[in-house]
Coordinates of C-alpha atoms in Angstrom, one line a residue:
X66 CA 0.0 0.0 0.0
X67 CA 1.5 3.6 -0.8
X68 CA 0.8 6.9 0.6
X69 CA -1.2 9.1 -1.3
X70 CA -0.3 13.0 -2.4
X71 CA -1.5 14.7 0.9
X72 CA -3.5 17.6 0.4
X73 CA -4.3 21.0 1.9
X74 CA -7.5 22.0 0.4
X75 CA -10.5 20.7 2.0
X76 CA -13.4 21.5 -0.8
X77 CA -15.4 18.9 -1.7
X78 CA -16.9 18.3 -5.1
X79 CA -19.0 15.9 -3.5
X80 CA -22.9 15.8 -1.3
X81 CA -21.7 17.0 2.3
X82 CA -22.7 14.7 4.7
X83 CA -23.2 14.5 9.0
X84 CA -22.4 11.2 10.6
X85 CA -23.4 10.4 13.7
X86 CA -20.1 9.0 15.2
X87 CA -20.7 7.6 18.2
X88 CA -22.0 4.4 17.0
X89 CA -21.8 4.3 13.8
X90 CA -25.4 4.5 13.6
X91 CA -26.5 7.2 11.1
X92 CA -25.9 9.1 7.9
X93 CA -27.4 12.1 6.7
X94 CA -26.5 12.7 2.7
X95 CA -27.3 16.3 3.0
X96 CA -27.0 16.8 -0.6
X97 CA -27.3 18.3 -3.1
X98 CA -29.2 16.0 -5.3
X99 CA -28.2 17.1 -8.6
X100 CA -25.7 15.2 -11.1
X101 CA -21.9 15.7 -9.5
X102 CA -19.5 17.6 -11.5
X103 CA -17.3 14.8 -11.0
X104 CA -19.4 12.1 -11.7
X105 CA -18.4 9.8 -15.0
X106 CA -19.5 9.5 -18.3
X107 CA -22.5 6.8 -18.8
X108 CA -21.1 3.7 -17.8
X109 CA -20.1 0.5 -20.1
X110 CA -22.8 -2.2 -19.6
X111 CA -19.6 -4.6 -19.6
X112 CA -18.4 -2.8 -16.6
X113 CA -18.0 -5.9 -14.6
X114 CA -16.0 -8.4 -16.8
X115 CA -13.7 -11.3 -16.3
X116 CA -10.2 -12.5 -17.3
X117 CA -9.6 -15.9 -17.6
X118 CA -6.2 -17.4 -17.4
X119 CA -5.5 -19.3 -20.7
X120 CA -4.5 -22.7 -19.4
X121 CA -7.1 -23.3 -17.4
X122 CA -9.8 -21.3 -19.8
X123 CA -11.3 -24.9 -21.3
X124 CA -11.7 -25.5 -17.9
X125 CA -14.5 -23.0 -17.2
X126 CA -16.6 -23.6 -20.3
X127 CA -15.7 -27.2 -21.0
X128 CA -15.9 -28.4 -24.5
X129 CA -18.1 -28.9 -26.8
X130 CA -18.8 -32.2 -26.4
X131 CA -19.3 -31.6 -22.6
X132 CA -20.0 -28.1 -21.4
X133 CA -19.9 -26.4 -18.1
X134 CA -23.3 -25.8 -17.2
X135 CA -22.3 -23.9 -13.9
X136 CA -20.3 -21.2 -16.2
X137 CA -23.1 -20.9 -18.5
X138 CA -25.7 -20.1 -16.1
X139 CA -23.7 -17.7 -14.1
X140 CA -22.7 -15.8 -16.8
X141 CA -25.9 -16.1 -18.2
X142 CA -27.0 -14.3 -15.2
X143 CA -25.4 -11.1 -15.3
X144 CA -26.2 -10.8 -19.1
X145 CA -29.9 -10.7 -18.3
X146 CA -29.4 -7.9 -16.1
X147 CA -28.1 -5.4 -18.5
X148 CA -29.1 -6.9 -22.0
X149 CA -24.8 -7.4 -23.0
X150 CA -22.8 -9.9 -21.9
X151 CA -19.5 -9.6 -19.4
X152 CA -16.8 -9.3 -21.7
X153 CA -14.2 -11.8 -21.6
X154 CA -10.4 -11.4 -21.6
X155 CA -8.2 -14.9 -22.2
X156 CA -5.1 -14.3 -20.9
X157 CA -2.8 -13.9 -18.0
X158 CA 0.8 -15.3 -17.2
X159 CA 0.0 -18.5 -19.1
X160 CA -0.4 -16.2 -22.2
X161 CA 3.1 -15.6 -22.3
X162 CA 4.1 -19.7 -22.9
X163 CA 0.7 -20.4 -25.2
X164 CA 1.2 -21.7 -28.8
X165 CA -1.0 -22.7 -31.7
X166 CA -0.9 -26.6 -33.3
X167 CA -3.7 -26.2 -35.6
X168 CA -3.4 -30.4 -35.7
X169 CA -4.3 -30.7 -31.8
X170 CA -7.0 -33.3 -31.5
X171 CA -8.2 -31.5 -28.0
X172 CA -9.3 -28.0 -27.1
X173 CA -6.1 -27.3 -25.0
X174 CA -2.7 -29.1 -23.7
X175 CA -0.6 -28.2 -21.0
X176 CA 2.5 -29.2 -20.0
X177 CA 3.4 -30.0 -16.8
X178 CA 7.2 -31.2 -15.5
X179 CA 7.9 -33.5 -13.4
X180 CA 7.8 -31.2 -10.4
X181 CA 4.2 -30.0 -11.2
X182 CA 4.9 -26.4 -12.7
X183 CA 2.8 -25.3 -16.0
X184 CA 5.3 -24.7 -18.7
X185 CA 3.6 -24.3 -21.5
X186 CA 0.3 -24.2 -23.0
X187 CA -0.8 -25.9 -26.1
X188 CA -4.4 -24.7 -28.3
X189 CA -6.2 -25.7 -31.0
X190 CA -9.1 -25.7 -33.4
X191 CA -11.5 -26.7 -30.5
X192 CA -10.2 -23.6 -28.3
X193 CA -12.0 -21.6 -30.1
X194 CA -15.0 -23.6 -31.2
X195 CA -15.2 -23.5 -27.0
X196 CA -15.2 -19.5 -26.7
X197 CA -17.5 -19.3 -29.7
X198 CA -20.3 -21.2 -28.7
X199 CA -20.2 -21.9 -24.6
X200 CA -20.2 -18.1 -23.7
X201 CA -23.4 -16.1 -23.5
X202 CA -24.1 -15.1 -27.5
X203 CA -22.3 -12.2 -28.0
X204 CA -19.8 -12.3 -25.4
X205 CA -16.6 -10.0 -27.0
X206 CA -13.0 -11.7 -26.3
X207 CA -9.8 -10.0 -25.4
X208 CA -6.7 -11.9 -26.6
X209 CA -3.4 -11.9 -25.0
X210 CA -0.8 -12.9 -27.1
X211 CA 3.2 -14.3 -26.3
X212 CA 5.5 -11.4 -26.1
X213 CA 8.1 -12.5 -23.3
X214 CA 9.7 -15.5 -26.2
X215 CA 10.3 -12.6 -28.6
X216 CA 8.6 -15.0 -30.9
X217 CA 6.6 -12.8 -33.7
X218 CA 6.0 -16.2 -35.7
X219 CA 4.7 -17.5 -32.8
X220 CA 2.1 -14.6 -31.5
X221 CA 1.0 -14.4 -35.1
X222 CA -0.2 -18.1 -35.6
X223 CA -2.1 -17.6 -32.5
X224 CA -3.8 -14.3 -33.8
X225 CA -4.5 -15.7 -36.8
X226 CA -6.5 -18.7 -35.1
X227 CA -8.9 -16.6 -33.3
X228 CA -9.5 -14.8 -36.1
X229 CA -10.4 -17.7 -37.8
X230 CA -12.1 -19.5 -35.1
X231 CA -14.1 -16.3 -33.2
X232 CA -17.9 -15.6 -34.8
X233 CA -17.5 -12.0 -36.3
X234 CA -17.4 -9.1 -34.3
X235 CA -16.6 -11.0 -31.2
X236 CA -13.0 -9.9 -30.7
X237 CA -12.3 -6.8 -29.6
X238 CA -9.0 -6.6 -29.0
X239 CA -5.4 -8.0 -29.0
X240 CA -2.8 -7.9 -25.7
X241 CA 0.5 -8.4 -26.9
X242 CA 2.7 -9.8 -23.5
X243 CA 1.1 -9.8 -20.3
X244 CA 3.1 -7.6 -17.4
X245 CA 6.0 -6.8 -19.5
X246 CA 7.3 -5.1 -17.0
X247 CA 8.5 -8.2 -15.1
X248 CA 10.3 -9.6 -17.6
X249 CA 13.4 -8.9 -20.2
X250 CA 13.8 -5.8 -18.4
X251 CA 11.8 -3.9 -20.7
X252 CA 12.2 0.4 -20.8
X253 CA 8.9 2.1 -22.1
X254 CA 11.2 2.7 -25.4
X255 CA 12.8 -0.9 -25.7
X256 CA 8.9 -2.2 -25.3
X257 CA 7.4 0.0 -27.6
X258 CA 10.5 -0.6 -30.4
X259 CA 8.8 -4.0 -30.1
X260 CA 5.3 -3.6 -29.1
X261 CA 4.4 -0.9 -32.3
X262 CA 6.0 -2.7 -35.2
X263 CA 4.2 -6.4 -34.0
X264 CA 0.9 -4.4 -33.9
X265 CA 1.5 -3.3 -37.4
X266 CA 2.2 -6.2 -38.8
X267 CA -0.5 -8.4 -37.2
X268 CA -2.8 -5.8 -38.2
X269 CA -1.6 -5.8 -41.4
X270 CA -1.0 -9.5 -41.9
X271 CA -5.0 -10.0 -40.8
X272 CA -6.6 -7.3 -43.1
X273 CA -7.3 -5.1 -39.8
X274 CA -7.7 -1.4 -40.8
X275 CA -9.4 -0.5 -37.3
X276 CA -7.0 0.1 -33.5
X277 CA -7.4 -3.0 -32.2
X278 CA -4.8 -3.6 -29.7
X279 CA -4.6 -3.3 -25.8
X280 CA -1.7 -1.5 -24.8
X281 CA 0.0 -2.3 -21.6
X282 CA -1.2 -4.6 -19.8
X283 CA 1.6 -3.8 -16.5
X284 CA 1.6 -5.1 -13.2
X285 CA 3.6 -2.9 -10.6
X286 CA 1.4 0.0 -8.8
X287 CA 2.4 3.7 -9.6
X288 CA 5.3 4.9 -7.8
X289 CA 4.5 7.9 -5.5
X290 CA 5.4 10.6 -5.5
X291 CA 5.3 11.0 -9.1
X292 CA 7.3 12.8 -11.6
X293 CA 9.9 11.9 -10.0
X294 CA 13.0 10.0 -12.4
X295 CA 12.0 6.6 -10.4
X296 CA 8.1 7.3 -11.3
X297 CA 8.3 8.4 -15.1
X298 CA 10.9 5.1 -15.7
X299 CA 8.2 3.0 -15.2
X300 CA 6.3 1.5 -18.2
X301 CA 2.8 1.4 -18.4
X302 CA 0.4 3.1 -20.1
X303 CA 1.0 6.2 -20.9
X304 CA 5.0 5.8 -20.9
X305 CA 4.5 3.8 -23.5
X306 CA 2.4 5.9 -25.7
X307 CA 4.8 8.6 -25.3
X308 CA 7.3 6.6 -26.3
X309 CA 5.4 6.0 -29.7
X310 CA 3.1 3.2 -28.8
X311 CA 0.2 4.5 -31.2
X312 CA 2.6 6.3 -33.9
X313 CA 0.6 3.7 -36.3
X314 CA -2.8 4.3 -35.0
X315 CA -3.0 0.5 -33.6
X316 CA -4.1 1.3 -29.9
X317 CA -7.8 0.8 -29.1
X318 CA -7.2 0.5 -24.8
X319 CA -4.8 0.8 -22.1
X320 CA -4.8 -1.9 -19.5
X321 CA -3.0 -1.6 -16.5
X322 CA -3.3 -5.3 -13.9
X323 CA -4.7 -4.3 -9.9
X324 CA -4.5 -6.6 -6.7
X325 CA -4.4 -4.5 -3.8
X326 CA -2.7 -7.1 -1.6
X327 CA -0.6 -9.9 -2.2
X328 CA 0.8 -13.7 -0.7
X329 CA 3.1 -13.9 -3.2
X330 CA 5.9 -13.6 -0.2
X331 CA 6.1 -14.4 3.0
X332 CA 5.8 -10.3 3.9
X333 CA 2.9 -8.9 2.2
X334 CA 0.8 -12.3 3.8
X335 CA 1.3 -10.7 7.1
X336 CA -1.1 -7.9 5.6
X337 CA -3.4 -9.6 3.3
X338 CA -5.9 -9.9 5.9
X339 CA -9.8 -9.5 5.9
X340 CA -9.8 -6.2 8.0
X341 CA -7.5 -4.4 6.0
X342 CA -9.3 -5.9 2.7
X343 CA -13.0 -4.6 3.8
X344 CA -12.5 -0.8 4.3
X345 CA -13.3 1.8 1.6
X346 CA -10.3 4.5 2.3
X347 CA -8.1 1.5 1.4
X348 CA -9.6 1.1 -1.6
X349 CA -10.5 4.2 -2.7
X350 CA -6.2 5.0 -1.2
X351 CA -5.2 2.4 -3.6
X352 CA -7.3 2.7 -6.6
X353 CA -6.2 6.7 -6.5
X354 CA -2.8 6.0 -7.5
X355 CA -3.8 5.4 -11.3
X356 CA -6.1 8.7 -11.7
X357 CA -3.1 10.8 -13.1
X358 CA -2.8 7.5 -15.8
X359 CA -6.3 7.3 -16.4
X360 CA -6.8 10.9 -17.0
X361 CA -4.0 10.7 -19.6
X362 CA -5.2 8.0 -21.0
X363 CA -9.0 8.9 -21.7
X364 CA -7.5 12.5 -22.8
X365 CA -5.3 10.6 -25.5
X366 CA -7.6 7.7 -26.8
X367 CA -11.3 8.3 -25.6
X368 CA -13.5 8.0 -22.7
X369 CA -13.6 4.4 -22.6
X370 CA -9.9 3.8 -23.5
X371 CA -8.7 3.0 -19.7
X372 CA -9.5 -0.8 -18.3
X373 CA -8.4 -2.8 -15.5
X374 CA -7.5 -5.8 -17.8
X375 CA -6.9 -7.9 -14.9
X376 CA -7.6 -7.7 -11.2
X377 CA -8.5 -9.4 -7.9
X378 CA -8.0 -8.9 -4.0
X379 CA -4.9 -11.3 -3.4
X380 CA -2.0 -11.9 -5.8
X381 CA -0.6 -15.2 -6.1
X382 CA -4.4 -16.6 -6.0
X383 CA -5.9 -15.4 -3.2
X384 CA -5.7 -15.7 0.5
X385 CA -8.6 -18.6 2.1
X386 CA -10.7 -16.9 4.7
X387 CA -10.1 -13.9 3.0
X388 CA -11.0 -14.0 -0.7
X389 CA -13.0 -16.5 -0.6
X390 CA -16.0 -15.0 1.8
X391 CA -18.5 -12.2 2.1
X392 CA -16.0 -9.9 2.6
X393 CA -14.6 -9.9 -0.8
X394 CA -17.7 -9.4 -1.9
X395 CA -18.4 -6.5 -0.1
X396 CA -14.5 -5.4 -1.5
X397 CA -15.0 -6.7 -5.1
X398 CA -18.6 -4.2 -4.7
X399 CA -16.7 -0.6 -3.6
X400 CA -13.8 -1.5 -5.5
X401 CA -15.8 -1.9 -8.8
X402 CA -18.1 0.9 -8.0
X403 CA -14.8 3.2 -7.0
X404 CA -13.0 2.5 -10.0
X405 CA -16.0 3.6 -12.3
X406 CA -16.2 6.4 -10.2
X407 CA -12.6 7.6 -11.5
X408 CA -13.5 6.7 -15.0
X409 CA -11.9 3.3 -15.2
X410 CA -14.3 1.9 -18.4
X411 CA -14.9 -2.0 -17.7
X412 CA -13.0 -3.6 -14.8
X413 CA -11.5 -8.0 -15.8
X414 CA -11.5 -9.7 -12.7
X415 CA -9.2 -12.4 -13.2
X416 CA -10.3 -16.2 -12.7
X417 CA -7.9 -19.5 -12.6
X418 CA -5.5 -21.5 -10.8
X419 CA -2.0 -20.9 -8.5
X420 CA 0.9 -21.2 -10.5
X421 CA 4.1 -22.7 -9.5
X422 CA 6.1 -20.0 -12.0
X423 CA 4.6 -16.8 -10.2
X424 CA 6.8 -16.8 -7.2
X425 CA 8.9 -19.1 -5.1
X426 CA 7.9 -17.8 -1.9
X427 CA 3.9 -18.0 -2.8
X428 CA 1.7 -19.1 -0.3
X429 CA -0.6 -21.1 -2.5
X430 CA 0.1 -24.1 -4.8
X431 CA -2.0 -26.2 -7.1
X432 CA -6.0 -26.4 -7.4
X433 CA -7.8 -23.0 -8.4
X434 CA -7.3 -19.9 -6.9
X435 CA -8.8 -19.0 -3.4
X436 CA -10.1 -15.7 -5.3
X437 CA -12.2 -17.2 -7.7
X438 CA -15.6 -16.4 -8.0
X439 CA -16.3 -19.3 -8.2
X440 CA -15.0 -23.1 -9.0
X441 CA -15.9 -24.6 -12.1
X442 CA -14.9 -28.1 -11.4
X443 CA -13.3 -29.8 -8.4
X444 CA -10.1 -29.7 -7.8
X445 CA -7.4 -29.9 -4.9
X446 CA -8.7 -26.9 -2.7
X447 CA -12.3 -28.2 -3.0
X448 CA -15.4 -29.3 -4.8
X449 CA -16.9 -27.5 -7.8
X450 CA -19.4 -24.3 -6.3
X451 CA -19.8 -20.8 -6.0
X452 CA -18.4 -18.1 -3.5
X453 CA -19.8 -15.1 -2.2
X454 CA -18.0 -13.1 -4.2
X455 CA -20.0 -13.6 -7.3
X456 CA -23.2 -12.2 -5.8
X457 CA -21.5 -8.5 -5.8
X458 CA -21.0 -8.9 -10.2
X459 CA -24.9 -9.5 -9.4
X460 CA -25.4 -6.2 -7.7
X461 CA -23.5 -4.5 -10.5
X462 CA -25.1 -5.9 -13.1
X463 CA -28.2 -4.9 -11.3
X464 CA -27.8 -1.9 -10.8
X465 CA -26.3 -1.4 -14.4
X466 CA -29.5 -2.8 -15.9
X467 CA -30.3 -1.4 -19.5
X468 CA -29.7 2.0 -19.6
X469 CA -26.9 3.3 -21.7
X470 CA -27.3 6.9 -20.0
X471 CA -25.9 5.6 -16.0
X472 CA -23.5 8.0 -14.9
X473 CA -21.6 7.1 -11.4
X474 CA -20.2 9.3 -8.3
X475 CA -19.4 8.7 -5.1
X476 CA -21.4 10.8 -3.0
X477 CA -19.9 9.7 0.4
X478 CA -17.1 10.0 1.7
X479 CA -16.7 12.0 -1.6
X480 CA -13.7 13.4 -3.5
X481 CA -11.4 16.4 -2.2
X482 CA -10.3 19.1 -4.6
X483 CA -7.6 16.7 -6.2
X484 CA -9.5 14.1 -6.7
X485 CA -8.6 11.8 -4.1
X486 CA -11.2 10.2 -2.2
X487 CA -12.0 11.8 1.0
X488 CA -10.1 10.5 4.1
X489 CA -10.8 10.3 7.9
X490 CA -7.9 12.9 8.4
X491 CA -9.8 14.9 5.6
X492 CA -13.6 14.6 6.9
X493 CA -14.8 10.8 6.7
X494 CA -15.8 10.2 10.5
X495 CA -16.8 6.4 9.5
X496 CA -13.3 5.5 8.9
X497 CA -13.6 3.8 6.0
X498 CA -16.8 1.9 7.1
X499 CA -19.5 4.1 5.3
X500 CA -20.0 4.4 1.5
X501 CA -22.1 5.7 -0.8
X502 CA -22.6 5.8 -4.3
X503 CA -25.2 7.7 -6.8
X504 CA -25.8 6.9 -10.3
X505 CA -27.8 9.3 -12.2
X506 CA -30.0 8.2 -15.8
X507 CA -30.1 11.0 -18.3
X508 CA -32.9 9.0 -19.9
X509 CA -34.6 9.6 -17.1
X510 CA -37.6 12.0 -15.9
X511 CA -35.7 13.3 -13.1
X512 CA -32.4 13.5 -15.4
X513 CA -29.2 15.0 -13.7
X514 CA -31.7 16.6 -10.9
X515 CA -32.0 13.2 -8.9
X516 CA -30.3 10.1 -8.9
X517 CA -32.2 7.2 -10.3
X518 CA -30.3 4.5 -7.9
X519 CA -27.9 4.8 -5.0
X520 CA -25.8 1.8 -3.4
X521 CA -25.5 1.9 0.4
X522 CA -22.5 -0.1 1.6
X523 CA -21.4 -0.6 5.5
X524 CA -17.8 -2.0 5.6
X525 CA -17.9 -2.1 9.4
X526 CA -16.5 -5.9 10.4
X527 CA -19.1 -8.1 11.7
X528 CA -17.9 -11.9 11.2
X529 CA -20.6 -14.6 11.9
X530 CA -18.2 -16.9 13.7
X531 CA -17.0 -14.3 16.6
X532 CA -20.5 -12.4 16.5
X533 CA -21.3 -11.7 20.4
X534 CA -24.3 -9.3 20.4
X535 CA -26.9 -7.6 18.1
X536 CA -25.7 -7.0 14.5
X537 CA -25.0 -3.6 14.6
X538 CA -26.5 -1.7 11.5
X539 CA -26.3 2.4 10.4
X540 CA -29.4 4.2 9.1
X541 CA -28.7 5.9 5.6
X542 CA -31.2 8.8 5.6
X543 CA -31.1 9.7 1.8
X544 CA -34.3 11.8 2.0
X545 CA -32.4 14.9 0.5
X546 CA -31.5 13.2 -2.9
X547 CA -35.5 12.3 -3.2
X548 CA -37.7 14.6 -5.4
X549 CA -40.3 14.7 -2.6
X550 CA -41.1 13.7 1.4
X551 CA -43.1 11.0 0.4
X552 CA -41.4 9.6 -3.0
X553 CA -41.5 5.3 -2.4
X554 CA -37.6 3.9 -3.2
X555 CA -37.4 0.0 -3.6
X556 CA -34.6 -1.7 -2.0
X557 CA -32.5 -4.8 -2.7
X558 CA -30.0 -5.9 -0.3
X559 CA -26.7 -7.9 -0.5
X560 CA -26.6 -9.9 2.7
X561 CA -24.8 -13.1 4.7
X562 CA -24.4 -14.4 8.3
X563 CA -21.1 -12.0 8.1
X564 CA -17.8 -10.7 6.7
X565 CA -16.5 -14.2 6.9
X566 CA -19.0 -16.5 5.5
X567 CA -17.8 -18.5 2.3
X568 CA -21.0 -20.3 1.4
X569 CA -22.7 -19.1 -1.4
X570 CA -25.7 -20.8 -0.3
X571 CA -25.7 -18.2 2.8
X572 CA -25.1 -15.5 0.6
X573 CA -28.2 -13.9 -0.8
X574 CA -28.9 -11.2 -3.1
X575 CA -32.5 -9.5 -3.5
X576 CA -33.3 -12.9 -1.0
X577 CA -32.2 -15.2 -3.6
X578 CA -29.2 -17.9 -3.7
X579 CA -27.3 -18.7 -6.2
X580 CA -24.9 -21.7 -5.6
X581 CA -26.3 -23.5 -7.5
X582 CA -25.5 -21.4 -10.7
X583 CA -29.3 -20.0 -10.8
X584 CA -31.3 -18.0 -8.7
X585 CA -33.0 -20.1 -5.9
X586 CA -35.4 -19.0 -3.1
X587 CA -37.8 -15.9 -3.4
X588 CA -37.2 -12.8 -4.5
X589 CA -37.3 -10.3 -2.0
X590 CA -37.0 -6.2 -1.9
X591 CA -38.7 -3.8 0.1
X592 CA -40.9 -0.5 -0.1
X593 CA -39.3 2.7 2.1
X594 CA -41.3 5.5 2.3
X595 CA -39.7 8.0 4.6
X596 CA -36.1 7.9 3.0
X597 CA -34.2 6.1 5.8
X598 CA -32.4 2.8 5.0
X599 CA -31.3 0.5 7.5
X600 CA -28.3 -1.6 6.5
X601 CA -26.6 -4.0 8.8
X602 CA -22.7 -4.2 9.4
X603 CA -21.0 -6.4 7.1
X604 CA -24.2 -5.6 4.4
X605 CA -24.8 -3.4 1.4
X606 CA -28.2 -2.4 -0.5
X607 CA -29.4 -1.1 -3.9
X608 CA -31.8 1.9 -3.7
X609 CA -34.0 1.9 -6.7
X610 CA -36.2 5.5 -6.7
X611 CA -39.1 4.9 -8.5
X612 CA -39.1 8.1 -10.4

């Protein structure tokens, strides 16, 4: 975790709020109502996506001759929320030691020595018949292509196959290396003296006249403070396009990889814990880092042009009893909500296995990762089922729905002058625990004067196993950012036993389970009619105003 800028100025662009401290037990949104200066552009319907690692892709959908169903039907889920599917990003360390055999008699081969690491991955022919027809029709595919063998041949033939094998239209884009910056010792000009002429000539060699690559695609955080010599060595996105990236006109999107906390070594375990995980200033602290690259970035290419191409809680796969429960879900909600928030276009959370390769020191080996939202067969870590986790691409997708006119800000704790999210130091008496978001539909009646949906989230830590007492809940009085005293707002809630829970058949969204890969139980949301919301600790809930 790094320090952010600190500031002197304490304007807010966003609502100002009064929080009744000494329980954490209310929270007045004192407006005003009206769209945010701040708030984003209308949000991508593929907001919450995925990235799937490549060698363990087939895997999640299965094969033609034997699907996944569980997959399918999850997916299929958060499709019917917002009428487009999740996009889908193949790709991720694996990518870097994948190669096409258009004579492979199976979907996909990997090879694994005789001490159990993945070294390479073979595809073929039925790869792609698998990514055409067992994701949700119309599901658009990221590719990420070798770069770290230096192997042009190589990242060509596999280019070539998924523009052969992918229906039309469904690929959007090509990733050429994943996190170059952790290998060959690559400069932003010795990656780009690379990265530009192979984008050319793939384009070129496949008839593409249109930017169709993902530049980037980095893993280390910004360095603070920046401009400094350290800061602007980096590469990453916007090193690289000054460095001549897009001379050619190939760049499409910058992706730049996020996971907050890491067990890749014995030293960042000790910190990739659930408390530190579950609390908004963290997030919004981390996430913060990338605004000055994401500005950039949007200024350069478009509005839409930044994604998180790959992201989860836990590096190295994921920490059990921490990304595997409630609380990650509650994480994977403010983190997605945050990021859109500061104009991040569609956020890939990544999905696969631990791999031997990543570090020596790694907490976790073999099976699939502990961050998963869920498992889509069984394997050493446990039985094939659904975590908690998936339940917050749920609320998102939800709260998404069909509008291509949603535009996101973050009422509470807000944004200072800078842009950096408001701190407890700076004014947020919850601590971290408290958050609120508005979204505001310019198709809408009420337009930019009201928002059309808020999300309610309290962070504060209540864990079913160590639970002495009453839950303790705060009540969200949101009557200010309601046309009138007596306007009726629906509300869904994202609930479980507590922070800790893993079961995804204790999880509930709306009142409904969804272990199973489908909704199960009844639906349940509730009428408020005097503008106060209770939500418990450890909860979160989607405000609907029915304007």
């Amino acid at each position: 975790m790094k320090n952010l800028k600190p500031v002197t100025s304490l304007s807010f662009l966003g609502a100002l709020v009064n929080v009744s401290l000494a329980a954490l037990t209310n929270l007045t949104l004192t407006g005003p109502a009206n769209l945010p200066a701040d708030a984003s552009p209308p949000l991508n319907p593929s907001l919450a996506s995925f990235s799937i690692e490549t060698a363990f892709f087939v895997s999640y959908t299965g094969n033609i001759s034997s699907p996944n169903p569980l997959t399918r039907s999850l997916l299929e889920n958060l499709k019917n929320r917002t009428g487009v599917p999740a996009e889908v990003r193949i790709g991720g360390i694996t990518a870097d030691s994948t190669y096409w055999d258009g004579s492979l008699d199976t979907a996909l081969f990997n090879f694994i020595d005789n001490q159990g690491a993945l070294q390479n991955t073979t595809i073929g022919p039925q790869f792609w018949d698998a990514v055409r027809e067992l994701l949700p029709e119309g599901t658009k595919i990221t590719v990420n292509l070798d770069l770290q063998d230096l192997n042009f041949t190589g990242a060509l033939e596999v280019a070539t196959s998924a523009v052969e094998g992918l229906a039309p239209d469904q690929l959007v884009a090509f990733e050429i290396g994943n996190e170059p910056d952790h290998y060959l010792s690559f400069t932003p000009k010795s990656y780009t003296e690379i990265w530009r002429p192979w984008s050319v000539n793939i384009s070129q060699a496949l008839n593409i006249t249109e930017p169709m690559f993902q530049l980037g695609a980095t893993a280390e955080d910004p360095l603070w403070p920046y401009n400094t010599p350290a800061a602007n060595a980096q590469l990453d996105c916007v090193s690289a396009l000054a460095a001549g990236a897009n001379d050619e006109n190939t760049v499409r999107y910058c992706s730049e990889h996020t996971y907050q906390y890491s067990v890749c070594d014995p030293a960042r375990t000790r910190v990739a814990t659930l408390t530190n995980l579950v609390n908004h200033t963290r997030v919004a602290q981390y996430l913060d880092l990338w605004q000055p690259r994401i500005n950039s970035v949007r200024e350069q290419l478009g509005d839409d042009a930044f994604v998180i191409g790959e992201y989860n809680s836990v590096s190295c796969s994921g920490r059990n009893n921490v990304s595997n429960t409630f609380g990650q879900a509650l994480w994977l909600l403010d983190t997605t909500f945050y990021a859109a928030s500061i104009n991040v276009s569609r956020l890939y959370i990544h999905q696969g296995g631990p791999l031997a390769l990543q570090s020596a020191t790694q907490l976790n080996h073999g099976g699939f990762s502990f961050y998963d939202l869920w498992w889509p067969v069984d394997n050493l870590n446990g039985p094939t089922q659904v975590f908690p986790s998936y339940s917050a691409y749920l609320f998102v997708t939800e709260t998404l729905g069909i509008s291509r006119n949603l535009r996101i800000s973050n009422i509470f704790p807000g944004r200072q002058s800078n842009g950096s999210s408001i701190t407890t130091a700076l004014g947020d008496d919850s601590s971290g625990q408290l958050v609120v978001y508005g979204f505001w539909d310019e198709s809408l009646p009420s337009g930019t004067d009201f928002p059309s949906k808020m999300a309610l989230l309290n962070l504060q830590a209540y864990n079913a196993t160590d639970a002495t007492g009453e839950r303790p809940s705060v009540t969200f009085d949101i009557s200010n950012f309601l046309p009138s005293s007596d306007t009726v707002v629906t509300v869904r809630r994202l609930q479980a036993p507590g922070a800790d829970i893993k079961a995804a058949n204790a999880t509930t969204w709306a009142g409904q389970t969804f272990a199973e890969g489908v909704a199960s139980g009844e639906f349940v949301e509730e009428k408020v009619s005097n503008g106060l919301v209770e939500v418990e600790a450890s909860g979160a809930a989607l405000v609907i105003l029915e304007l």
